[in-house]
Amino acid sequence: MTILPNHRAAGQLRPWLRDRVADFINRDPATIDTATPLADLGLDSVYALALCGEIEDHLGVPLEPTIVWDHPSIDALTEYLSGLPLDAGT
């Protein structure tokens, strides 16, 4: 599977993550501060695991199921994910 670089670019990834989190917590994405810890936004462990799966599907890379807790905000996740090697999923 070929990974397109724009899927990992922070400018593309941050809004996608914000939209996914907003969907899980039933909030308008515009109201979400991307620096706020996901747990403070109300993302529980079930949704965190689901988010991890969606990130894996979106980027085509395997991830540890604890990634959302290891990088506990949208900004932290964006920074980590955009720094992964492009061949991480191959």
C-alpha positions as semicolon CSV with decimal commas, in nm:
position;residue;x (nm);y (nm);z (nm)
1;M;0,000;0,000;0,000
2;T;0,136;0,341;-0,096
3;I;0,101;0,613;0,165
4;L;0,052;0,961;0,026
5;P;0,265;1,216;0,211
6;N;-0,028;1,456;0,259
7;H;-0,194;1,197;0,486
8;R;0,090;1,252;0,730
9;A;0,127;1,627;0,695
10;A;0,022;1,802;1,016
11;G;-0,194;2,047;0,821
12;Q;-0,399;1,759;0,683
13;L;-0,388;1,528;0,982
14;R;-0,488;1,771;1,260
15;P;-0,827;1,865;1,106
16;W;-0,898;1,500;1,027
17;L;-0,823;1,400;1,388
18;R;-1,033;1,689;1,522
19;D;-1,326;1,580;1,304
20;R;-1,296;1,219;1,420
21;V;-1,277;1,317;1,788
22;A;-1,571;1,555;1,745
23;D;-1,774;1,274;1,595
24;F;-1,695;1,042;1,888
25;I;-1,785;1,300;2,153
26;N;-2,075;1,449;1,956
27;R;-1,939;1,806;1,941
28;D;-1,886;2,063;1,672
29;P;-1,522;2,032;1,557
30;A;-1,486;2,411;1,569
31;T;-1,538;2,401;1,946
32;I;-1,249;2,162;2,010
33;D;-0,915;2,300;2,127
34;T;-0,659;2,062;1,978
35;A;-0,425;2,112;2,275
36;T;-0,683;1,989;2,528
37;P;-0,623;1,636;2,657
38;L;-0,862;1,393;2,491
39;A;-0,976;1,257;2,828
40;D;-1,076;1,613;2,929
41;L;-1,284;1,633;2,612
42;G;-1,470;1,319;2,721
43;L;-1,301;1,061;2,500
44;D;-1,323;0,736;2,695
45;S;-1,118;0,419;2,649
46;V;-1,366;0,259;2,407
47;Y;-1,360;0,562;2,179
48;A;-0,982;0,592;2,216
49;L;-0,942;0,235;2,090
50;A;-1,183;0,305;1,804
51;L;-0,989;0,621;1,717
52;C;-0,667;0,420;1,711
53;G;-0,827;0,181;1,460
54;E;-0,944;0,468;1,242
55;I;-0,597;0,623;1,246
56;E;-0,447;0,288;1,142
57;D;-0,695;0,263;0,854
58;H;-0,646;0,625;0,749
59;L;-0,266;0,609;0,747
60;G;-0,223;0,242;0,664
61;V;0,010;0,181;0,957
62;P;-0,011;-0,052;1,255
63;L;-0,015;0,132;1,587
64;E;-0,006;0,036;1,952
65;P;-0,356;0,052;2,101
66;T;-0,224;0,288;2,371
67;I;-0,121;0,558;2,123
68;V;-0,407;0,786;2,220
69;W;-0,303;0,775;2,586
70;D;0,068;0,802;2,504
71;H;-0,002;1,116;2,297
72;P;-0,305;1,252;2,483
73;S;-0,416;1,548;2,270
74;I;-0,490;1,604;1,904
75;D;-0,178;1,820;1,881
76;A;0,039;1,552;2,043
77;L;-0,106;1,280;1,818
78;T;-0,054;1,499;1,512
79;E;0,308;1,563;1,602
80;Y;0,378;1,194;1,660
81;L;0,192;1,065;1,355
82;S;0,330;1,324;1,114
83;G;0,680;1,222;1,225
84;L;0,637;0,853;1,142
85;P;0,847;0,728;0,851
86;L;0,645;0,709;0,531
87;D;0,729;0,340;0,498
88;A;0,606;0,257;0,852
89;G;0,306;0,069;0,715
90;T;0,490;-0,138;0,454
